[in-house]
Amino acid sequence: MDGLVHPTSFRSTDMKAKIIVTPKKAVLDPQGKTVANALEQMGYQGIGAVHVGKYLEIELPSGDAETWRKKLDEACHKILSNPVIEDYRVEIE
Amino acid sequence: MNFAVLQFPASNCDQDALHVVKNVLGQSARFVWHKENSLAGFDAVIIPGGFSYGDYLRTGAIARFSPIMQAVQTFAAQGGPVLGICNGFQILCEAGLLPGALIRNRSLQFRCEHVFIKTATNDGPFSNRIPEGGLLRIPIAHGEGCYFADEATLDQLEANRQVLWRYATATGEATDQSNPNGSMRNIAGISNEARNVAGLMPHPERASEPLLGGSDGRLIFESLISWLQARVAKVA
């Protein structure tokens, strides 16, 4: 066995991690700026800065949420985000 | 000298890099597939351009976990010279072998054109054949080439003379207009503190023969060969 749980064996009661990765405020975000400009041009006046990031959903077998949070925190630091340019947030539900 | 040119899935400048080192400069070279895990017998490593792993997640983010990258870490730690070109530069930053990161171009456009880069220092393996301040005309081709690092890191890079090249005008001024991607302080290429690992966004392998419109890029490879030869002479 490879130790991985096959996705089809998941039940609806299993957990899900939501990971949100956004560019750090100090990092130039031309994509966010372009989206903000487009919104303004479409008439959505008065909006503030827009930050375009990434959203990842990870299916998890049921288990201890805190243990998963620690593991995913490590994964975010190692690969899912680049701490030089990005911030991340892990939510488990 | 014996060069390793790494190949990841979707590397696409590997053939050009090997061609220059082997056929233009007469060195021995071979491709090293990313699943290999040894660089024994090589004098230098080139990580070529491309779109390794489809640029999924972030440029270079997945490639840095390929088995060969562990060997690159060891090779670099032992002082072996490693040159990352374009995607290779991105991989070296993701791997932590070079500071900072490369993000989306300021213009959001993929930029594919010839640019001028000004040599900021000729200390080290990659620019010793170029006078300081020397201008090279070399093409770029990237969508994520905007060099970013925090102010403290940038100051440290300058203090240690780790900035190798900056984007500049044809007369050698590092202006905002000559900056094709928004890189902080016009940085086009840097080295690590030990100077044996370097990365740059422009493609010297595409500018190493007059037939291709210029051979300025050749100076970077010639610098590396001179440095390797001097190292051998010192040991002998």
mmCIF file of C-alpha atoms in Angstrom:
data_model
loop_
_atom_site.group_PDB
_atom_site.id
_atom_site.type_symbol
_atom_site.label_atom_id
_atom_site.label_comp_id
_atom_site.label_asym_id
_atom_site.label_seq_id
_atom_site.Cartn_x
_atom_site.Cartn_y
_atom_site.Cartn_z
ATOM 1 C CA MET A 1 0.000 0.000 0.000
ATOM 2 C CA ASP A 2 1.212 3.500 -0.776
ATOM 3 C CA GLY A 3 -0.411 4.955 2.322
ATOM 4 C CA LEU A 4 -2.661 7.246 0.267
ATOM 5 C CA VAL A 5 -6.419 7.157 0.654
ATOM 6 C CA HIS A 6 -8.155 6.839 -2.690
ATOM 7 C CA PRO A 7 -10.430 9.861 -3.243
ATOM 8 C CA THR A 8 -13.479 7.719 -4.049
ATOM 9 C CA SER A 9 -13.315 6.139 -0.597
ATOM 10 C CA PHE A 10 -14.151 9.528 0.951
ATOM 11 C CA ARG A 11 -17.465 9.927 2.723
ATOM 12 C CA SER A 12 -19.428 13.140 2.799
ATOM 13 C CA THR A 13 -18.691 13.408 6.503
ATOM 14 C CA ASP A 14 -14.947 13.633 5.864
ATOM 15 C CA MET A 15 -13.094 16.899 6.347
ATOM 16 C CA LYS A 16 -11.988 19.475 3.886
ATOM 17 C CA ALA A 17 -9.132 21.959 4.113
ATOM 18 C CA LYS A 18 -9.437 25.307 2.403
ATOM 19 C CA ILE A 19 -6.190 27.077 1.698
ATOM 20 C CA ILE A 20 -6.139 30.693 0.603
ATOM 21 C CA VAL A 21 -2.906 32.105 -0.781
ATOM 22 C CA THR A 22 -2.611 35.843 -1.397
ATOM 23 C CA PRO A 23 0.267 38.063 -2.507
ATOM 24 C CA LYS A 24 1.974 39.877 0.380
ATOM 25 C CA LYS A 25 0.951 43.507 0.629
ATOM 26 C CA ALA A 26 4.502 44.693 -0.130
ATOM 27 C CA VAL A 27 4.602 42.701 -3.382
ATOM 28 C CA LEU A 28 3.651 44.356 -6.648
ATOM 29 C CA ASP A 29 0.319 42.820 -7.736
ATOM 30 C CA PRO A 30 -0.289 43.961 -11.316
ATOM 31 C CA GLN A 31 -3.099 41.433 -11.698
ATOM 32 C CA GLY A 32 -4.999 42.852 -8.723
ATOM 33 C CA LYS A 33 -4.454 46.379 -10.020
ATOM 34 C CA THR A 34 -5.739 45.478 -13.478
ATOM 35 C CA VAL A 35 -8.855 43.842 -12.025
ATOM 36 C CA ALA A 36 -9.468 46.924 -9.838
ATOM 37 C CA ASN A 37 -9.173 49.180 -12.896
ATOM 38 C CA ALA A 38 -11.574 46.988 -14.873
ATOM 39 C CA LEU A 39 -14.119 47.070 -12.036
ATOM 40 C CA GLU A 40 -13.891 50.866 -11.840
ATOM 41 C CA GLN A 41 -14.371 51.153 -15.589
ATOM 42 C CA MET A 42 -17.458 48.955 -15.383
ATOM 43 C CA GLY A 43 -18.954 51.384 -12.933
ATOM 44 C CA TYR A 44 -18.169 49.701 -9.636
ATOM 45 C CA GLN A 45 -16.976 52.942 -8.062
ATOM 46 C CA GLY A 46 -15.405 53.237 -4.642
ATOM 47 C CA ILE A 47 -13.765 49.834 -4.405
ATOM 48 C CA GLY A 48 -10.391 49.555 -2.692
ATOM 49 C CA ALA A 49 -7.344 47.552 -3.761
ATOM 50 C CA VAL A 50 -7.913 44.110 -5.280
ATOM 51 C CA HIS A 51 -5.578 41.217 -4.504
ATOM 52 C CA VAL A 52 -5.676 38.170 -6.745
ATOM 53 C CA GLY A 53 -4.585 34.964 -5.064
ATOM 54 C CA LYS A 54 -5.136 31.211 -5.198
ATOM 55 C CA TYR A 55 -7.647 28.938 -3.534
ATOM 56 C CA LEU A 56 -6.959 25.265 -2.911
ATOM 57 C CA GLU A 57 -9.376 22.676 -1.557
ATOM 58 C CA ILE A 58 -7.897 19.544 -0.073
ATOM 59 C CA GLU A 59 -10.069 16.559 0.853
ATOM 60 C CA LEU A 60 -9.040 14.895 4.100
ATOM 61 C CA PRO A 61 -10.044 11.657 5.766
ATOM 62 C CA SER A 62 -11.731 12.241 9.098
ATOM 63 C CA GLY A 63 -9.241 12.664 11.887
ATOM 64 C CA ASP A 64 -7.857 15.221 14.257
ATOM 65 C CA ALA A 65 -8.257 18.678 12.681
ATOM 66 C CA GLU A 66 -5.346 20.142 14.641
ATOM 67 C CA THR A 67 -2.969 17.435 13.429
ATOM 68 C CA TRP A 68 -4.009 18.145 9.843
ATOM 69 C CA ARG A 69 -3.669 21.871 10.382
ATOM 70 C CA LYS A 70 -0.067 21.421 11.523
ATOM 71 C CA LYS A 71 0.734 19.187 8.539
ATOM 72 C CA LEU A 72 -0.871 21.559 6.059
ATOM 73 C CA ASP A 73 0.823 24.540 7.644
ATOM 74 C CA GLU A 74 4.120 22.831 6.932
ATOM 75 C CA ALA A 75 3.007 22.000 3.366
ATOM 76 C CA CYS A 76 1.999 25.629 2.815
ATOM 77 C CA HIS A 77 5.408 26.770 3.952
ATOM 78 C CA LYS A 78 7.274 24.201 1.858
ATOM 79 C CA ILE A 79 5.373 24.173 -1.416
ATOM 80 C CA LEU A 80 1.794 25.459 -1.517
ATOM 81 C CA SER A 81 2.910 29.057 -0.990
ATOM 82 C CA ASN A 82 6.187 30.916 -1.385
ATOM 83 C CA PRO A 83 6.739 32.802 1.897
ATOM 84 C CA VAL A 84 8.929 35.354 0.080
ATOM 85 C CA ILE A 85 5.949 36.709 -1.872
ATOM 86 C CA GLU A 86 2.792 35.174 -0.441
ATOM 87 C CA ASP A 87 0.713 34.867 2.727
ATOM 88 C CA TYR A 88 -1.590 31.910 3.347
ATOM 89 C CA ARG A 89 -4.463 30.881 5.542
ATOM 90 C CA VAL A 90 -5.600 27.323 6.343
ATOM 91 C CA GLU A 91 -9.219 26.630 7.239
ATOM 92 C CA ILE A 92 -10.425 23.141 8.110
ATOM 93 C CA GLU A 93 -14.072 22.207 8.123
ATOM 94 C CA MET B 1 35.051 20.825 -18.963
ATOM 95 C CA ASN B 2 32.030 18.643 -18.432
ATOM 96 C CA PHE B 3 28.614 20.323 -18.288
ATOM 97 C CA ALA B 4 25.309 18.928 -17.055
ATOM 98 C CA VAL B 5 22.213 20.438 -18.681
ATOM 99 C CA LEU B 6 19.191 19.499 -16.577
ATOM 100 C CA GLN B 7 15.943 18.423 -18.212
ATOM 101 C CA PHE B 8 12.579 18.678 -16.489
ATOM 102 C CA PRO B 9 9.235 17.883 -18.085
ATOM 103 C CA ALA B 10 8.627 20.990 -20.272
ATOM 104 C CA SER B 11 12.150 22.363 -20.219
ATOM 105 C CA ASN B 12 12.456 23.868 -23.702
ATOM 106 C CA CYS B 13 15.820 25.663 -23.852
ATOM 107 C CA ASP B 14 17.779 22.532 -22.969
ATOM 108 C CA GLN B 15 18.777 21.786 -26.579
ATOM 109 C CA ASP B 16 19.985 25.357 -27.130
ATOM 110 C CA ALA B 17 22.060 25.348 -23.936
ATOM 111 C CA LEU B 18 23.672 22.017 -24.795
ATOM 112 C CA HIS B 19 24.330 23.170 -28.367
ATOM 113 C CA VAL B 20 26.186 26.288 -27.223
ATOM 114 C CA VAL B 21 28.310 24.538 -24.638
ATOM 115 C CA LYS B 22 29.125 21.581 -26.863
ATOM 116 C CA ASN B 23 29.149 22.800 -30.458
ATOM 117 C CA VAL B 24 29.942 26.489 -30.102
ATOM 118 C CA LEU B 25 32.361 26.301 -27.183
ATOM 119 C CA GLY B 26 33.740 22.786 -27.657
ATOM 120 C CA GLN B 27 33.093 21.471 -24.160
ATOM 121 C CA SER B 28 31.677 18.101 -23.244
ATOM 122 C CA ALA B 29 28.076 18.142 -22.076
ATOM 123 C CA ARG B 30 25.112 15.867 -21.606
ATOM 124 C CA PHE B 31 21.499 16.098 -20.600
ATOM 125 C CA VAL B 32 20.645 15.006 -17.063
ATOM 126 C CA TRP B 33 17.027 13.929 -16.601
ATOM 127 C CA HIS B 34 15.334 15.299 -13.488
ATOM 128 C CA LYS B 35 14.796 11.783 -12.087
ATOM 129 C CA GLU B 36 18.532 11.194 -11.889
ATOM 130 C CA ASN B 37 20.090 11.800 -8.524
ATOM 131 C CA SER B 38 23.790 12.289 -9.089
ATOM 132 C CA LEU B 39 25.965 14.974 -10.655
ATOM 133 C CA ALA B 40 29.199 13.048 -10.107
ATOM 134 C CA GLY B 41 31.794 13.844 -12.758
ATOM 135 C CA PHE B 42 30.342 17.199 -13.807
ATOM 136 C CA ASP B 43 32.208 20.495 -13.502
ATOM 137 C CA ALA B 44 29.212 22.774 -13.971
ATOM 138 C CA VAL B 45 25.420 22.600 -14.040
ATOM 139 C CA ILE B 46 23.059 24.556 -16.278
ATOM 140 C CA ILE B 47 19.362 24.691 -15.416
ATOM 141 C CA PRO B 48 17.783 25.764 -18.697
ATOM 142 C CA GLY B 49 14.674 27.744 -19.505
ATOM 143 C CA GLY B 50 11.208 26.419 -20.177
ATOM 144 C CA PHE B 51 7.995 25.836 -18.320
ATOM 145 C CA SER B 52 8.864 22.968 -16.003
ATOM 146 C CA TYR B 53 5.728 21.169 -14.827
ATOM 147 C CA GLY B 54 3.620 23.617 -16.823
ATOM 148 C CA ASP B 55 4.447 26.372 -14.305
ATOM 149 C CA TYR B 56 1.763 24.759 -12.121
ATOM 150 C CA LEU B 57 1.302 26.335 -8.670
ATOM 151 C CA ARG B 58 4.178 28.789 -9.238
ATOM 152 C CA THR B 59 7.051 28.866 -11.716
ATOM 153 C CA GLY B 60 9.708 26.420 -10.552
ATOM 154 C CA ALA B 61 7.691 25.346 -7.502
ATOM 155 C CA ILE B 62 7.306 21.688 -8.450
ATOM 156 C CA ALA B 63 10.653 21.262 -10.211
ATOM 157 C CA ARG B 64 12.556 22.085 -7.037
ATOM 158 C CA PHE B 65 11.320 18.797 -5.541
ATOM 159 C CA SER B 66 12.653 16.669 -8.415
ATOM 160 C CA PRO B 67 15.295 14.144 -7.313
ATOM 161 C CA ILE B 68 18.071 15.904 -9.252
ATOM 162 C CA MET B 69 17.583 19.074 -7.206
ATOM 163 C CA GLN B 70 18.931 17.340 -4.097
ATOM 164 C CA ALA B 71 22.086 16.627 -6.081
ATOM 165 C CA VAL B 72 22.165 20.287 -7.188
ATOM 166 C CA GLN B 73 21.984 21.369 -3.534
ATOM 167 C CA THR B 74 24.957 19.152 -2.689
ATOM 168 C CA PHE B 75 26.876 20.207 -5.814
ATOM 169 C CA ALA B 76 26.324 23.886 -4.964
ATOM 170 C CA ALA B 77 27.225 23.391 -1.294
ATOM 171 C CA GLN B 78 30.568 21.936 -2.432
ATOM 172 C CA GLY B 79 31.257 25.071 -4.472
ATOM 173 C CA GLY B 80 30.275 23.728 -7.896
ATOM 174 C CA PRO B 81 29.026 26.390 -10.310
ATOM 175 C CA VAL B 82 25.301 26.335 -11.149
ATOM 176 C CA LEU B 83 23.740 28.654 -13.739
ATOM 177 C CA GLY B 84 19.964 29.027 -13.941
ATOM 178 C CA ILE B 85 18.559 30.634 -17.060
ATOM 179 C CA CYS B 86 14.975 31.977 -17.084
ATOM 180 C CA ASN B 87 12.941 29.062 -15.661
ATOM 181 C CA GLY B 88 16.243 27.844 -14.206
ATOM 182 C CA PHE B 89 16.512 31.141 -12.288
ATOM 183 C CA GLN B 90 12.939 30.674 -11.039
ATOM 184 C CA ILE B 91 13.734 27.111 -9.898
ATOM 185 C CA LEU B 92 16.875 28.252 -8.032
ATOM 186 C CA CYS B 93 14.865 30.904 -6.170
ATOM 187 C CA GLU B 94 12.136 28.400 -5.270
ATOM 188 C CA ALA B 95 14.826 25.970 -4.093
ATOM 189 C CA GLY B 96 16.272 28.620 -1.790
ATOM 190 C CA LEU B 97 19.626 28.508 -3.575
ATOM 191 C CA LEU B 98 19.128 32.144 -4.568
ATOM 192 C CA PRO B 99 17.283 34.811 -2.551
ATOM 193 C CA GLY B 100 14.050 36.447 -3.673
ATOM 194 C CA ALA B 101 11.400 35.336 -6.146
ATOM 195 C CA LEU B 102 10.254 35.969 -9.715
ATOM 196 C CA ILE B 103 6.700 37.147 -10.099
ATOM 197 C CA ARG B 104 4.328 38.166 -12.899
ATOM 198 C CA ASN B 105 5.661 40.900 -15.178
ATOM 199 C CA ARG B 106 4.473 44.380 -14.248
ATOM 200 C CA SER B 107 2.811 44.681 -17.675
ATOM 201 C CA LEU B 108 1.069 41.287 -17.281
ATOM 202 C CA GLN B 109 2.392 40.604 -20.792
ATOM 203 C CA PHE B 110 4.710 37.849 -21.871
ATOM 204 C CA ARG B 111 7.754 39.818 -23.032
ATOM 205 C CA CYS B 112 9.791 38.406 -25.889
ATOM 206 C CA GLU B 113 12.399 40.860 -27.164
ATOM 207 C CA HIS B 114 16.061 41.820 -27.122
ATOM 208 C CA VAL B 115 17.134 43.848 -24.100
ATOM 209 C CA PHE B 116 20.371 45.365 -22.864
ATOM 210 C CA ILE B 117 21.777 44.236 -19.547
ATOM 211 C CA LYS B 118 24.596 46.038 -17.764
ATOM 212 C CA THR B 119 27.208 44.005 -15.913
ATOM 213 C CA ALA B 120 27.304 45.186 -12.305
ATOM 214 C CA THR B 121 30.264 43.077 -11.215
ATOM 215 C CA ASN B 122 32.746 40.813 -12.952
ATOM 216 C CA ASP B 123 33.749 39.073 -9.756
ATOM 217 C CA GLY B 124 32.934 35.366 -9.909
ATOM 218 C CA PRO B 125 32.365 32.513 -12.340
ATOM 219 C CA PHE B 126 29.736 34.014 -14.627
ATOM 220 C CA SER B 127 30.911 37.482 -15.639
ATOM 221 C CA ASN B 128 34.708 37.523 -15.294
ATOM 222 C CA ARG B 129 35.206 37.928 -19.065
ATOM 223 C CA ILE B 130 33.013 41.023 -19.196
ATOM 224 C CA PRO B 131 34.259 44.454 -18.082
ATOM 225 C CA GLU B 132 32.278 45.991 -15.206
ATOM 226 C CA GLY B 133 29.635 48.206 -16.717
ATOM 227 C CA GLY B 134 29.816 46.149 -19.922
ATOM 228 C CA LEU B 135 26.553 45.963 -21.854
ATOM 229 C CA LEU B 136 25.210 42.731 -23.306
ATOM 230 C CA ARG B 137 22.388 42.567 -25.846
ATOM 231 C CA ILE B 138 20.467 39.383 -25.079
ATOM 232 C CA PRO B 139 16.850 38.304 -25.639
ATOM 233 C CA ILE B 140 14.302 37.755 -22.903
ATOM 234 C CA ALA B 141 11.183 35.564 -23.199
ATOM 235 C CA HIS B 142 9.126 35.353 -20.035
ATOM 236 C CA GLY B 143 5.856 36.156 -18.333
ATOM 237 C CA GLU B 144 7.155 35.874 -14.766
ATOM 238 C CA GLY B 145 10.467 37.680 -14.667
ATOM 239 C CA CYS B 146 9.841 40.482 -12.224
ATOM 240 C CA TYR B 147 12.497 40.049 -9.548
ATOM 241 C CA PHE B 148 11.188 40.628 -6.047
ATOM 242 C CA ALA B 149 12.928 40.612 -2.671
ATOM 243 C CA ASP B 150 12.322 42.680 0.453
ATOM 244 C CA GLU B 151 14.353 45.862 0.944
ATOM 245 C CA ALA B 152 16.729 44.282 3.479
ATOM 246 C CA THR B 153 17.548 41.446 1.068
ATOM 247 C CA LEU B 154 18.050 43.897 -1.809
ATOM 248 C CA ASP B 155 20.421 46.006 0.298
ATOM 249 C CA GLN B 156 22.332 42.886 1.238
ATOM 250 C CA LEU B 157 22.586 41.824 -2.417
ATOM 251 C CA GLU B 158 24.054 45.218 -3.310
ATOM 252 C CA ALA B 159 26.422 45.286 -0.327
ATOM 253 C CA ASN B 160 27.787 41.826 -1.216
ATOM 254 C CA ARG B 161 27.944 42.694 -4.931
ATOM 255 C CA GLN B 162 25.611 39.815 -5.733
ATOM 256 C CA VAL B 163 23.734 41.740 -8.427
ATOM 257 C CA LEU B 164 25.384 40.555 -11.650
ATOM 258 C CA TRP B 165 23.252 42.282 -14.294
ATOM 259 C CA ARG B 166 20.659 45.045 -14.494
ATOM 260 C CA TYR B 167 18.297 45.940 -17.317
ATOM 261 C CA ALA B 168 19.564 49.138 -18.945
ATOM 262 C CA THR B 169 19.218 51.365 -21.991
ATOM 263 C CA ALA B 170 21.525 51.023 -25.010
ATOM 264 C CA THR B 171 23.713 53.653 -23.351
ATOM 265 C CA GLY B 172 23.906 51.761 -20.070
ATOM 266 C CA GLU B 173 21.451 53.591 -17.855
ATOM 267 C CA ALA B 174 19.284 51.439 -15.609
ATOM 268 C CA THR B 175 16.078 53.416 -16.145
ATOM 269 C CA ASP B 176 12.500 52.431 -15.435
ATOM 270 C CA GLN B 177 11.750 52.445 -19.149
ATOM 271 C CA SER B 178 14.524 49.939 -19.842
ATOM 272 C CA ASN B 179 13.066 47.576 -17.244
ATOM 273 C CA PRO B 180 10.970 45.071 -19.225
ATOM 274 C CA ASN B 181 9.203 43.382 -16.317
ATOM 275 C CA GLY B 182 9.232 45.674 -13.276
ATOM 276 C CA SER B 183 12.125 43.934 -11.503
ATOM 277 C CA MET B 184 13.152 45.694 -8.315
ATOM 278 C CA ARG B 185 16.258 47.822 -8.832
ATOM 279 C CA ASN B 186 16.260 46.666 -12.495
ATOM 280 C CA ILE B 187 17.749 43.315 -11.459
ATOM 281 C CA ALA B 188 18.182 40.872 -14.361
ATOM 282 C CA GLY B 189 20.569 38.426 -12.696
ATOM 283 C CA ILE B 190 22.084 37.689 -9.296
ATOM 284 C CA SER B 191 24.395 35.244 -7.581
ATOM 285 C CA ASN B 192 24.417 33.705 -4.130
ATOM 286 C CA GLU B 193 26.796 35.047 -1.506
ATOM 287 C CA ALA B 194 29.424 32.389 -2.303
ATOM 288 C CA ARG B 195 29.110 33.501 -5.982
ATOM 289 C CA ASN B 196 28.970 29.923 -7.382
ATOM 290 C CA VAL B 197 25.200 29.879 -7.985
ATOM 291 C CA ALA B 198 23.712 32.425 -10.359
ATOM 292 C CA GLY B 199 20.465 33.034 -12.194
ATOM 293 C CA LEU B 200 19.332 35.424 -14.892
ATOM 294 C CA MET B 201 16.120 35.917 -16.848
ATOM 295 C CA PRO B 202 17.685 36.763 -20.256
ATOM 296 C CA HIS B 203 18.734 33.879 -22.521
ATOM 297 C CA PRO B 204 22.493 33.909 -23.224
ATOM 298 C CA GLU B 205 22.162 30.569 -25.069
ATOM 299 C CA ARG B 206 20.007 32.321 -27.673
ATOM 300 C CA ALA B 207 22.673 34.947 -28.253
ATOM 301 C CA SER B 208 25.898 33.006 -28.615
ATOM 302 C CA GLU B 209 26.319 32.968 -32.403
ATOM 303 C CA PRO B 210 26.305 35.891 -34.892
ATOM 304 C CA LEU B 211 23.848 33.918 -37.041
ATOM 305 C CA LEU B 212 21.249 34.390 -34.303
ATOM 306 C CA GLY B 213 21.629 38.151 -34.262
ATOM 307 C CA GLY B 214 24.320 38.505 -31.630
ATOM 308 C CA SER B 215 26.888 36.642 -29.602
ATOM 309 C CA ASP B 216 27.060 38.665 -26.391
ATOM 310 C CA GLY B 217 25.616 35.768 -24.409
ATOM 311 C CA ARG B 218 28.646 33.698 -25.223
ATOM 312 C CA LEU B 219 30.691 35.826 -22.803
ATOM 313 C CA ILE B 220 28.742 34.377 -19.890
ATOM 314 C CA PHE B 221 29.556 30.790 -20.883
ATOM 315 C CA GLU B 222 33.172 31.763 -21.667
ATOM 316 C CA SER B 223 33.443 33.352 -18.219
ATOM 317 C CA LEU B 224 32.325 30.097 -16.655
ATOM 318 C CA ILE B 225 34.801 28.041 -18.703
ATOM 319 C CA SER B 226 37.680 30.417 -17.797
ATOM 320 C CA TRP B 227 36.735 30.209 -14.144
ATOM 321 C CA LEU B 228 36.674 26.396 -14.254
ATOM 322 C CA GLN B 229 40.035 26.277 -16.046
ATOM 323 C CA ALA B 230 41.570 28.648 -13.483
ATOM 324 C CA ARG B 231 40.227 26.445 -10.693
ATOM 325 C CA VAL B 232 41.831 23.359 -12.231
ATOM 326 C CA ALA B 233 45.130 25.239 -12.671
ATOM 327 C CA LYS B 234 45.072 26.266 -9.029
ATOM 328 C CA VAL B 235 44.625 22.670 -7.857
ATOM 329 C CA ALA B 236 47.308 21.304 -10.200
#
